[in-house]
Every structure is written in C-alpha cells, then in structure tokens.
Amino acid sequence: MVTHIVLIKFSRKVTDTQVDKLIEKTLKLKDEIPGIIDIQQGRNFSNRNQGYEVGMTVKFENKQALENFGPHPKHQEVVNYLKNELGLADLIVVDF
C-alpha cells in the first residue's frame, strides 16, 4: 500500500462553500479512479499550519496506482478547480 499526503495553501480567501466543493470533488475520486483504497480530506484546525488550510491523504493499492492517479482526467479536474477557482498558492506532497 502507498500513502499520498497533500497539504494545500490558497493564495486568496476561500469560502466554506468552495472548500466543501473541493472536498466533495476529491472524495468522489475513490469511485472514479482505479487503485484508490481510501481518501480522507478536511480543513486544518491547528494553529501550527503555516498557512496550509486543507489536508488530504489517499491510500493506493500500489505505486503504479499512484502514478496513474496524477494524469487521470478526474484528478486533473480537481487540480484545475484548485488552481482556477480557489487560487492554489502552494502544496506539499509526501508519498510513502
């Protein structure tokens, strides 16, 4: 199993509705992309977040499933929403 962790920072103020839509879109990926075992995503509530407002973990069957995830059209829809609608400023990714 492979775990993919992403921390997201926005370049502008986002609404709760926008973040809810991001989470909804992300959670649907489990049913749309083969090889995903589980997805968790939520808003940060820690004051130690260094500006990162949303965290996500995705568990994949194997490394190949993770490699297929990045370019998948449904994943790219979420990435485009992050960039174009929410103003993605930065993200941190850790895979293990």
C-alpha positions as MATLAB code, in Angstrom:
seq = 'MVTHIVLIKFSRKVTDTQVDKLIEKTLKLKDEIPGIIDIQQGRNFSNRNQGYEVGMTVKFENKQALENFGPHPKHQEVVNYLKNELGLADLIVVDF';
ca = [
       0.000    0.000    0.000;
       1.128    3.568   -0.784;
       0.035    6.674    1.124;
      -0.129   10.056   -0.616;
      -0.326   13.135    1.638;
      -1.107   16.633    0.330;
      -1.239   19.937    2.223;
      -2.895   22.851    0.391;
      -2.371   26.607    0.742;
      -4.577   29.134   -1.046;
      -3.443   32.462   -2.499;
      -6.676   34.195   -1.538;
      -9.537   33.868    0.928;
     -11.797   30.954    0.081;
     -15.323   30.369    1.324;
     -16.552   27.355    3.264;
     -18.734   26.522    0.259;
     -15.700   26.457   -2.046;
     -13.782   24.180    0.323;
     -16.848   21.936    0.712;
     -16.981   21.616   -3.092;
     -13.262   20.742   -3.194;
     -13.755   18.039   -0.563;
     -16.818   16.670   -2.366;
     -14.947   16.514   -5.689;
     -11.925   14.876   -4.047;
     -13.866   12.206   -2.165;
     -15.642   11.172   -5.395;
     -12.257   10.220   -6.881;
     -12.334    6.969   -4.897;
     -15.171    5.760   -7.115;
     -13.759    7.260  -10.315;
     -10.088    6.255  -10.337;
      -8.950    2.624  -10.089;
      -6.471    1.659   -7.378;
      -7.660    4.053   -4.647;
      -8.352    2.288   -1.355;
      -9.342    5.328    0.708;
      -9.410    9.145    0.615;
      -9.625   11.500    3.579;
      -9.669   15.285    3.260;
     -10.531   18.115    5.607;
      -9.907   21.632    6.859;
      -6.987   22.273    9.150;
      -7.868   23.453   12.657;
      -4.341   23.651   14.081;
      -2.671   26.991   14.662;
       0.625   25.368   13.588;
      -0.401   25.040    9.935;
       1.986   27.615    8.429;
      -0.832   28.760    6.147;
      -1.827   25.331    4.828;
      -5.599   25.188    5.132;
      -6.606   21.765    3.781;
      -5.030   18.340    4.210;
      -5.614   15.146    2.285;
      -4.495   11.532    2.420;
      -5.063    8.996   -0.319;
      -4.227    5.322    0.129;
      -3.441    3.418   -3.058;
      -3.144   -0.295   -3.761;
       0.415    0.172   -5.024;
       2.885    2.633   -6.539;
       1.515    2.099  -10.059;
      -1.951    3.204   -8.894;
      -0.387    6.414   -7.519;
       1.418    7.003  -10.817;
      -1.859    6.550  -12.723;
      -3.638    8.986  -10.388;
      -1.678   12.142  -11.303;
      -2.574   12.384  -15.002;
      -6.059   10.872  -14.658;
      -8.680   13.276  -16.146;
     -10.866   13.191  -12.996;
      -7.877   14.111  -10.813;
      -6.947   16.871  -13.247;
     -10.475   18.300  -12.877;
      -9.822   18.691   -9.137;
      -6.389   20.201   -9.782;
      -7.917   22.714  -12.215;
     -10.587   23.647   -9.653;
      -7.838   24.227   -7.091;
      -5.804   26.390   -9.437;
      -8.525   28.318  -11.250;
     -11.346   28.643   -8.710;
      -9.580   28.573   -5.347;
      -6.245   30.141   -6.184;
      -3.765   27.443   -5.274;
      -0.688   29.135   -3.814;
       1.336   26.095   -2.767;
       1.109   22.473   -1.834;
       3.294   19.959   -0.107;
       3.224   16.330   -1.207;
       4.666   13.338    0.653;
       4.403    9.786   -0.677;
       5.442    6.682    1.200;
];
